[in-house]
């Protein structure tokens, strides 16, 4: 079955460390996205990529970095520059134009300890 | 960018009641998407609307694409406890989602 997989489900990080969240899709979707969700809040766009080897900043890109070396993969690195990284991170993918909707992964909950 | 406003922010209802929520945009949309997010999970697509005035149902859910193309409505009939979650609207081209309506259903 096609889908989008995020790993790990839970992640703990010490302050000052970088950490990378994985997102893989086998839907042959062109575009991929990263969102951040804080408790009781909506989804905020971090980065997106519409084609391989290209990506754009979203609304809250500071302290994050991404790469898109393969169509299937869009990893997100939370760097030590991100001041408040504890949150729920969601990855999504769509066909070009997105009119058939976004497919989301099940999320990674990152906690800084 | 486009502004998406969802209301209400939260709802506390009794099992069996009907629910209505809406989403308005500062710009015209060609497509409206409605999602539901269960606690600790990713959002799942409920209904997609492609034409102004369109009314689409999915079980107890009914959504409408507003005539002005700047709004959309989602109704849930005869709510049950598993309807609990956050409901989001989105217009695909903008990549942004509304802030969500948090639904609590009391048995």
Coordinates of N, CA and C in Angstrom, one line a residue:
Chain A
X1 N 0.8 -1.2 0.0 CA 0.0 0.0 0.0 C 0.9 1.2 0.0
X2 N 0.5 2.3 -0.8 CA 1.2 3.5 -0.8 C 0.9 4.3 0.4
X3 N 1.9 5.1 0.8 CA 1.7 6.0 2.0 C 2.9 6.8 2.2
X4 N 2.9 7.5 3.3 CA 3.9 8.4 3.7 C 4.3 8.1 5.2
X5 N 5.6 7.8 5.4 CA 6.1 7.3 6.6 C 7.0 8.3 7.3
X6 N 6.7 8.6 8.5 CA 7.6 9.5 9.3 C 8.2 8.6 10.4
X7 N 9.5 8.9 10.7 CA 10.1 8.2 11.8 C 11.2 9.1 12.4
X8 N 11.4 8.9 13.7 CA 10.7 8.0 14.6 C 9.4 8.7 15.0
X9 N 8.5 8.0 15.8 CA 7.3 8.6 16.3 C 7.6 9.5 17.4
X10 N 8.5 9.2 18.3 CA 8.9 10.0 19.4 C 10.4 10.2 19.4
X11 N 10.8 11.4 19.7 CA 12.3 11.7 19.6 C 12.6 12.7 20.8
X12 N 13.7 12.4 21.5 CA 14.1 13.2 22.5 C 15.5 13.8 22.2
X13 N 15.7 15.0 22.4 CA 16.9 15.7 22.1 C 17.4 16.5 23.2
X14 N 18.7 16.5 23.4 CA 19.3 17.4 24.4 C 19.5 18.8 23.7
X15 N 19.4 19.8 24.6 CA 19.6 21.2 24.1 C 20.9 21.3 23.4
X16 N 21.0 22.0 22.3 CA 22.3 22.2 21.6 C 22.6 21.2 20.6
X17 N 21.8 20.1 20.5 CA 22.0 19.1 19.5 C 21.1 19.3 18.3
X18 N 21.7 18.9 17.1 CA 20.9 18.9 15.9 C 20.2 17.5 15.9
X19 N 19.0 17.4 15.2 CA 18.3 16.2 15.1 C 17.6 16.1 13.7
X20 N 17.6 15.0 13.1 CA 17.0 14.9 11.8 C 15.7 14.0 11.8
X21 N 14.6 14.5 11.3 CA 13.4 13.7 11.2 C 13.2 13.2 9.8
X22 N 12.8 11.9 9.7 CA 12.7 11.3 8.4 C 11.3 11.4 7.9
X23 N 11.2 11.5 6.6 CA 9.9 11.5 5.9 C 10.1 10.8 4.5
X24 N 9.4 9.7 4.3 CA 9.5 9.0 3.1 C 8.1 8.7 2.5
X25 N 8.0 8.8 1.2 CA 6.7 8.5 0.6 C 6.9 7.6 -0.7
X26 N 5.9 6.7 -0.9 CA 6.0 5.9 -2.0 C 4.7 6.1 -2.9
X27 N 4.2 7.3 -2.9 CA 3.0 7.6 -3.6 C 3.3 8.3 -5.0
X28 N 4.6 8.4 -5.3 CA 5.0 9.1 -6.5 C 4.5 10.5 -6.5
X29 N 4.4 11.1 -5.4 CA 4.0 12.5 -5.3 C 5.2 13.5 -5.6
X30 N 4.8 14.6 -6.2 CA 5.9 15.5 -6.6 C 6.3 16.4 -5.5
X31 N 5.4 16.9 -4.7 CA 5.6 17.9 -3.7 C 5.6 17.3 -2.3
X32 N 6.5 17.9 -1.5 CA 6.5 17.4 -0.1 C 6.6 18.6 0.8
X33 N 6.1 18.5 2.1 CA 5.9 19.6 3.0 C 6.3 19.2 4.4
X34 N 6.7 20.2 5.2 CA 6.9 20.0 6.6 C 6.1 21.1 7.4
X35 N 5.3 20.6 8.4 CA 4.5 21.5 9.2 C 4.9 21.2 10.7
X36 N 4.8 22.3 11.4 CA 4.9 22.2 12.9 C 3.6 22.5 13.6
X37 N 3.3 21.7 14.6 CA 2.1 21.9 15.3 C 2.4 21.9 16.8
X38 N 2.0 23.0 17.5 CA 2.2 23.2 18.9 C 0.9 22.8 19.6
X39 N 0.9 22.5 20.9 CA -0.3 22.1 21.6 C -1.5 23.1 21.4
X40 N -2.6 22.6 21.0 CA -3.8 23.4 20.8 C -3.7 24.4 19.7
X41 N -2.7 24.2 18.8 CA -2.5 25.1 17.7 C -2.8 24.4 16.3
X42 N -2.8 25.3 15.3 CA -2.9 24.7 13.9 C -1.6 24.3 13.4
X43 N -1.5 24.2 12.1 CA -0.3 23.7 11.3 C 0.4 24.9 10.8
X44 N 1.7 25.0 11.0 CA 2.5 26.1 10.5 C 3.5 25.5 9.5
X45 N 3.6 26.1 8.3 CA 4.5 25.6 7.3 C 5.9 26.0 7.5
X46 N 6.8 24.9 7.5 CA 8.2 25.1 7.8 C 9.0 25.3 6.4
X47 N 8.9 24.2 5.6 CA 9.6 24.2 4.3 C 8.7 23.4 3.4
X48 N 8.9 23.6 2.1 CA 8.2 22.7 1.1 C 9.1 22.6 -0.1
X49 N 8.9 21.5 -0.8 CA 9.6 21.2 -2.0 C 8.7 20.7 -3.1
X50 N 8.8 21.3 -4.3 CA 7.9 20.9 -5.3 C 8.5 20.0 -6.4
X51 N 9.9 20.0 -6.4 CA 10.6 19.1 -7.3 C 11.9 18.7 -6.6
X52 N 12.5 17.7 -7.1 CA 13.8 17.2 -6.5 C 14.8 18.3 -6.7
X53 N 15.7 18.4 -5.6 CA 16.8 19.4 -5.6 C 16.4 20.8 -5.5
X54 N 15.1 21.0 -5.1 CA 14.7 22.4 -4.9 C 13.7 22.5 -3.8
X55 N 13.8 23.5 -2.9 CA 12.9 23.6 -1.8 C 12.8 25.1 -1.5
X56 N 11.7 25.5 -0.8 CA 11.4 26.8 -0.4 C 11.1 27.0 1.0
X57 N 11.4 28.1 1.6 CA 11.1 28.4 3.0 C 9.6 28.6 3.1
X58 N 9.0 28.1 4.3 CA 7.7 28.4 4.6 C 7.6 29.6 5.5
X59 N 6.6 29.6 6.4 CA 6.4 30.7 7.3 C 7.4 30.7 8.5
X60 N 7.9 29.6 8.9 CA 8.7 29.5 10.2 C 10.0 28.7 9.9
X61 N 10.7 29.0 8.9 CA 11.9 28.2 8.5 C 13.1 28.4 9.4
X62 N 13.2 29.5 10.2 CA 14.4 29.7 11.0 C 14.7 28.6 11.9
X63 N 16.0 28.1 11.9 CA 16.3 27.1 12.8 C 16.1 25.7 12.3
X64 N 15.6 25.6 11.0 CA 15.4 24.3 10.4 C 16.1 24.3 9.0
X65 N 16.4 23.1 8.6 CA 17.0 22.9 7.2 C 16.4 21.6 6.6
X66 N 16.4 21.5 5.3 CA 15.9 20.4 4.6 C 16.7 20.0 3.4
X67 N 16.5 18.9 2.8 CA 17.1 18.5 1.6 C 16.1 17.7 0.8
X68 N 16.3 17.7 -0.5 CA 15.4 16.9 -1.4 C 16.2 16.3 -2.5
X69 N 17.0 15.3 -2.1 CA 17.9 14.6 -3.1 C 17.2 13.5 -3.9
X70 N 16.1 13.0 -3.3 CA 15.3 12.0 -4.0 C 13.8 12.4 -3.9
X71 N 13.1 12.0 -4.9 CA 11.6 12.3 -5.0 C 10.9 11.8 -3.7
X72 N 11.4 10.6 -3.2 CA 10.7 9.9 -2.2 C 10.9 10.5 -0.8
X73 N 12.0 11.3 -0.6 CA 12.5 11.6 0.7 C 12.6 13.1 0.9
X74 N 12.2 13.5 2.1 CA 12.3 15.0 2.4 C 12.7 15.1 3.9
X75 N 13.9 14.8 4.3 CA 14.2 14.9 5.7 C 14.3 16.3 6.3
X76 N 13.9 16.5 7.5 CA 14.0 17.8 8.2 C 15.0 17.8 9.3
X77 N 15.9 18.7 9.3 CA 16.9 18.8 10.4 C 16.5 20.0 11.3
X78 N 16.3 19.7 12.6 CA 16.0 20.7 13.6 C 17.4 21.1 14.2
X79 N 17.8 22.3 13.9 CA 19.2 22.7 14.4 C 19.1 23.3 15.8
X80 N 20.3 23.4 16.3 CA 20.4 24.0 17.7 C 20.0 25.5 17.6
X81 N 19.9 26.1 16.4 CA 19.5 27.5 16.3 C 18.0 27.6 16.6
X82 N 17.2 26.6 16.5 CA 15.8 26.6 16.8 C 15.6 26.8 18.3
X83 N 15.0 27.9 18.6 CA 14.9 28.2 20.1 C 13.9 27.4 20.9
X84 N 12.9 27.0 20.2 CA 11.9 26.2 21.0 C 11.4 25.1 20.1
X85 N 12.2 24.0 20.0 CA 11.9 23.0 19.1 C 10.9 21.9 19.5
X86 N 10.5 21.9 20.8 CA 9.6 20.9 21.2 C 8.2 21.1 20.6
X87 N 7.8 20.1 19.8 CA 6.5 20.3 19.0 C 6.2 19.0 18.3
X88 N 5.1 18.9 17.7 CA 4.7 17.8 16.8 C 4.9 18.2 15.4
X89 N 5.7 17.3 14.7 CA 6.1 17.7 13.3 C 5.4 16.7 12.3
X90 N 4.8 17.3 11.3 CA 4.0 16.6 10.3 C 4.6 16.8 9.0
X91 N 4.8 15.7 8.2 CA 5.2 15.7 6.9 C 4.0 15.4 6.0
X92 N 3.9 16.0 4.8 CA 2.8 15.8 3.9 C 3.4 15.7 2.4
X93 N 2.6 15.1 1.6 CA 3.0 15.1 0.2 C 1.7 15.3 -0.7
X94 N 1.9 15.7 -1.9 CA 0.8 15.9 -2.9 C 1.3 15.7 -4.3
X95 N 0.4 15.4 -5.2 CA 0.7 15.5 -6.6 C 0.8 17.0 -6.9
X96 N 1.4 17.3 -8.0 CA 1.6 18.7 -8.4 C 0.2 19.4 -8.5
X97 N 0.1 20.6 -7.9 CA -1.1 21.3 -7.9 C -2.0 21.0 -6.7
X98 N -1.8 19.9 -6.1 CA -2.4 19.5 -4.8 C -3.9 19.5 -4.8
X99 N -4.6 19.5 -5.9 CA -6.0 19.5 -5.9 C -6.6 18.2 -5.4
X100 N -5.9 17.1 -5.4 CA -6.4 15.9 -4.8 C -6.1 15.8 -3.3
X101 N -5.5 16.8 -2.8 CA -5.3 16.9 -1.3 C -3.9 16.5 -0.9
X102 N -3.7 16.8 0.4 CA -2.4 16.4 1.0 C -2.6 15.1 1.7
X103 N -1.5 14.3 1.6 CA -1.4 13.0 2.4 C -0.4 13.3 3.5
X104 N -0.8 13.0 4.7 CA 0.0 13.3 5.8 C 0.6 12.0 6.4
X105 N 1.8 12.1 7.0 CA 2.4 11.1 7.8 C 1.7 11.1 9.2
X106 N 2.1 10.2 10.0 CA 1.5 10.1 11.4 C 2.3 11.0 12.4
X107 N 3.3 11.7 11.9 CA 3.9 12.7 12.8 C 5.1 12.2 13.6
X108 N 5.9 13.1 14.0 CA 7.0 12.9 15.0 C 6.9 13.9 16.1
X109 N 6.9 13.4 17.3 CA 6.8 14.3 18.5 C 8.2 14.4 19.0
X110 N 8.7 15.7 18.9 CA 10.1 16.0 19.3 C 10.0 16.7 20.7
X111 N 10.8 16.2 21.6 CA 10.9 16.8 22.9 C 12.3 17.1 23.3
X112 N 12.6 18.3 23.6 CA 13.9 18.7 24.1 C 14.1 18.6 25.6
X113 N 15.1 17.8 26.0 CA 15.2 17.5 27.4 C 16.5 18.2 28.0
Chain B
X1 N 0.2 36.5 2.2 CA -0.5 35.3 1.8 C -2.0 35.3 2.1
X2 N -2.7 34.3 1.7 CA -4.1 34.2 2.0 C -4.4 34.0 3.5
X3 N -5.5 34.6 4.0 CA -5.9 34.4 5.4 C -7.0 33.4 5.4
X4 N -6.9 32.4 6.2 CA -7.9 31.4 6.4 C -8.4 31.5 7.8
X5 N -9.7 31.8 8.0 CA -10.3 31.9 9.3 C -11.3 30.8 9.5
X6 N -11.1 30.0 10.6 CA -12.0 28.9 10.9 C -12.8 29.3 12.1
X7 N -14.1 28.9 12.1 CA -14.9 29.1 13.4 C -15.9 28.0 13.5
X8 N -16.3 27.7 14.7 CA -15.7 28.2 15.9 C -14.3 27.6 16.2
X9 N -13.6 28.1 17.2 CA -12.3 27.5 17.5 C -12.5 26.2 18.2
X10 N -13.5 26.1 19.0 CA -13.8 24.8 19.7 C -15.3 24.7 19.9
X11 N -15.7 23.4 20.1 CA -17.1 23.1 20.3 C -17.2 21.9 21.3
X12 N -18.1 22.1 22.3 CA -18.3 21.0 23.2 C -19.8 20.6 23.1
X13 N -20.0 19.4 22.6 CA -21.4 19.0 22.3 C -21.8 17.7 22.9
X14 N -23.0 17.4 22.9 CA -23.5 16.1 23.5 C -23.6 15.2 22.3
X15 N -23.3 13.9 22.6 CA -23.5 12.9 21.6 C -24.9 12.9 21.0
X16 N -25.0 12.8 19.7 CA -26.2 12.9 19.0 C -26.6 14.2 18.4
X17 N -25.9 15.2 18.8 CA -26.2 16.6 18.3 C -25.5 16.7 16.9
X18 N -26.0 17.7 16.2 CA -25.4 18.1 14.9 C -24.4 19.2 15.1
X19 N -23.4 19.2 14.2 CA -22.3 20.2 14.4 C -22.1 21.0 13.1
X20 N -21.9 22.2 13.2 CA -21.6 23.0 12.0 C -20.3 23.9 12.2
X21 N -19.5 23.9 11.2 CA -18.3 24.8 11.3 C -18.0 25.4 10.0
X22 N -17.3 26.5 9.9 CA -17.0 27.1 8.6 C -15.6 27.6 8.5
X23 N -15.3 28.0 7.3 CA -14.0 28.5 7.0 C -14.1 29.6 5.9
X24 N -13.5 30.7 6.2 CA -13.5 31.8 5.2 C -12.1 32.2 4.8
X25 N -12.0 32.6 3.5 CA -10.7 33.0 3.0 C -10.7 34.4 2.5
X26 N -9.6 35.0 2.5 CA -9.5 36.4 2.0 C -9.4 36.4 0.5
X27 N -9.2 35.2 -0.1 CA -9.1 35.1 -1.6 C -10.0 34.1 -2.1
X28 N -10.2 34.1 -3.3 CA -11.1 33.1 -4.0 C -10.3 31.7 -4.1
X29 N -11.0 30.7 -3.7 CA -10.4 29.3 -3.8 C -11.1 28.6 -5.0
X30 N -10.3 27.7 -5.6 CA -10.8 26.8 -6.7 C -11.1 25.5 -6.1
X31 N -10.6 25.2 -5.0 CA -10.7 23.9 -4.3 C -10.8 24.1 -2.8
X32 N -11.7 23.4 -2.1 CA -11.6 23.4 -0.6 C -11.4 22.0 -0.2
X33 N -10.6 21.9 0.8 CA -10.3 20.6 1.5 C -10.7 20.6 2.9
X34 N -11.3 19.5 3.4 CA -11.6 19.4 4.8 C -10.9 18.2 5.4
X35 N -10.2 18.4 6.5 CA -9.4 17.3 7.2 C -9.8 17.1 8.6
X36 N -9.6 15.9 9.1 CA -9.8 15.6 10.5 C -8.5 15.0 11.1
X37 N -8.1 15.5 12.3 CA -6.9 15.0 12.9 C -7.3 14.4 14.3
X38 N -7.0 13.1 14.4 CA -7.2 12.5 15.7 C -6.0 12.8 16.6
X39 N -6.2 12.8 17.9 CA -5.0 13.1 18.8 C -3.8 12.3 18.5
X40 N -2.7 13.0 18.3 CA -1.4 12.3 18.1 C -1.2 11.7 16.7
X41 N -2.1 12.0 15.8 CA -1.9 11.5 14.4 C -1.9 12.6 13.4
X42 N -1.6 12.2 12.2 CA -1.7 13.2 11.1 C -3.1 13.4 10.6
X43 N -3.4 14.6 10.0 CA -4.7 14.8 9.5 C -5.0 13.9 8.3
X44 N -6.3 13.6 8.2 CA -6.8 12.7 7.2 C -7.9 13.5 6.4
X45 N -7.8 13.3 5.0 CA -8.8 14.0 4.2 C -10.2 13.5 4.4
X46 N -11.1 14.3 4.6 CA -12.5 13.9 4.7 C -13.3 14.2 3.4
X47 N -13.2 15.4 2.9 CA -14.0 15.8 1.8 C -13.2 16.8 1.0
X48 N -13.3 16.7 -0.3 CA -12.7 17.7 -1.2 C -13.8 18.3 -2.1
X49 N -13.8 19.6 -2.3 CA -14.8 20.3 -3.0 C -14.2 21.1 -4.2
X50 N -14.8 21.0 -5.4 CA -14.1 21.5 -6.6 C -14.9 22.6 -7.3
X51 N -16.1 22.8 -6.9 CA -17.0 23.7 -7.7 C -17.8 24.5 -6.8
X52 N -17.9 25.8 -7.1 CA -18.8 26.7 -6.3 C -20.2 26.2 -6.2
X53 N -20.7 26.2 -5.0 CA -22.1 25.7 -4.8 C -22.2 24.2 -4.6
X54 N -21.1 23.5 -4.8 CA -21.1 22.0 -4.7 C -21.4 21.6 -3.2
X55 N -22.2 20.6 -3.1 CA -22.5 20.0 -1.8 C -22.2 18.5 -1.9
X56 N -21.3 18.1 -1.0 CA -20.7 16.7 -1.0 C -20.9 16.1 0.3
X57 N -21.3 14.8 0.3 CA -21.5 14.1 1.6 C -20.5 12.9 1.7
X58 N -20.1 12.6 2.9 CA -19.3 11.4 3.2 C -19.8 10.8 4.5
X59 N -20.8 9.9 4.4 CA -21.4 9.4 5.6 C -22.2 10.5 6.3
X60 N -21.9 10.7 7.6 CA -22.6 11.7 8.3 C -22.1 13.1 8.1
X61 N -21.1 13.2 7.3 CA -20.4 14.5 7.0 C -21.0 15.1 5.7
X62 N -21.2 16.4 5.7 CA -21.6 17.1 4.5 C -20.8 18.4 4.4
X63 N -20.3 18.7 3.3 CA -19.5 19.9 3.1 C -20.0 20.7 1.9
X64 N -19.9 22.0 2.0 CA -20.4 22.8 0.9 C -19.3 23.8 0.5
X65 N -19.2 24.0 -0.8 CA -18.3 25.1 -1.4 C -19.2 26.3 -1.6
X66 N -18.8 27.4 -0.8 CA -19.7 28.6 -0.9 C -19.7 29.2 -2.3
X67 N -20.8 29.9 -2.6 CA -21.1 30.5 -3.9 C -20.1 31.6 -4.2
X68 N -19.6 32.3 -3.2 CA -18.7 33.3 -3.4 C -17.3 32.8 -3.6
X69 N -17.1 31.5 -3.4 CA -15.8 30.8 -3.5 C -14.8 31.3 -2.4
X70 N -15.3 32.0 -1.4 CA -14.4 32.4 -0.4 C -14.7 31.8 1.0
X71 N -15.7 30.8 0.9 CA -16.0 30.2 2.2 C -16.5 28.7 1.9
X72 N -16.4 28.0 3.0 CA -16.9 26.6 2.9 C -17.4 26.2 4.3
X73 N -18.3 25.2 4.3 CA -19.0 24.8 5.5 C -18.9 23.3 5.7
X74 N -18.7 22.8 6.9 CA -18.7 21.4 7.2 C -19.8 21.1 8.3
X75 N -20.6 20.1 8.0 CA -21.6 19.7 9.0 C -21.5 18.3 9.3
X76 N -21.6 18.0 10.6 CA -21.6 16.6 11.0 C -22.9 16.3 11.7
X77 N -23.6 15.3 11.2 CA -24.9 15.0 11.8 C -24.8 13.9 12.8
X78 N -25.7 13.9 13.8 CA -25.7 12.9 14.9 C -24.4 12.5 15.4
X79 N -23.7 13.4 16.0 CA -22.3 13.2 16.4 C -22.1 12.0 17.3
X80 N -21.0 11.3 17.2 CA -20.6 10.2 18.1 C -19.3 10.5 18.7
X81 N -18.9 9.7 19.8 CA -17.6 10.0 20.5 C -16.4 10.0 19.6
X82 N -16.4 9.2 18.6 CA -15.2 9.1 17.7 C -15.1 10.3 16.8
X83 N -16.0 11.2 16.8 CA -15.9 12.4 16.0 C -15.0 13.4 16.7
X84 N -14.6 13.1 17.9 CA -13.6 14.0 18.6 C -12.3 14.2 17.8
X85 N -11.9 15.4 17.8 CA -10.6 15.7 17.1 C -10.6 17.1 16.6
X86 N -9.6 17.4 15.8 CA -9.5 18.8 15.2 C -9.8 18.7 13.7
X87 N -10.7 19.6 13.3 CA -11.1 19.7 11.9 C -10.4 20.9 11.3
X88 N -9.7 20.7 10.1 CA -9.0 21.7 9.4 C -9.6 21.9 8.1
X89 N -9.6 23.2 7.6 CA -9.9 23.4 6.2 C -8.6 23.9 5.5
X90 N -8.5 23.8 4.2 CA -7.4 24.2 3.4 C -7.8 24.4 2.0
X91 N -7.0 25.3 1.4 CA -7.1 25.5 0.0 C -5.8 25.1 -0.6
X92 N -5.7 24.1 -1.5 CA -4.5 23.4 -1.8 C -3.4 24.4 -2.3
X93 N -3.7 25.4 -3.1 CA -2.6 26.1 -3.7 C -1.8 27.0 -2.8
X94 N -2.4 27.2 -1.6 CA -1.7 28.1 -0.6 C -0.8 27.3 0.4
X95 N -1.0 26.0 0.5 CA -0.3 25.2 1.4 C -0.5 25.5 2.9
X96 N -1.5 26.4 3.1 CA -1.8 26.7 4.5 C -3.1 26.1 4.9
X97 N -3.2 25.9 6.2 CA -4.4 25.3 6.8 C -5.0 26.3 7.8
X98 N -6.4 26.2 8.0 CA -7.0 27.0 9.0 C -6.5 26.6 10.3
X99 N -6.8 27.4 11.4 CA -6.3 27.1 12.7 C -7.0 25.9 13.4
X100 N -8.1 25.5 12.8 CA -8.8 24.3 13.2 C -10.0 24.5 14.2
X101 N -10.9 23.6 14.1 CA -12.0 23.6 15.1 C -11.9 22.3 15.9
X102 N -11.7 22.5 17.2 CA -11.5 21.4 18.1 C -12.9 20.9 18.7
X103 N -13.2 19.7 18.3 CA -14.6 19.2 18.7 C -14.4 18.2 19.8
X104 N -15.2 18.4 20.9 CA -15.3 17.5 22.0 C -16.8 17.0 22.0
X105 N -17.0 15.7 22.1 CA -18.3 15.1 22.1 C -18.5 14.3 23.5
X106 N -19.4 14.8 24.2 CA -19.7 14.2 25.5 C -20.7 13.0 25.4
X107 N -20.4 11.8 25.9 CA -21.3 10.7 25.7 C -22.6 10.9 26.5

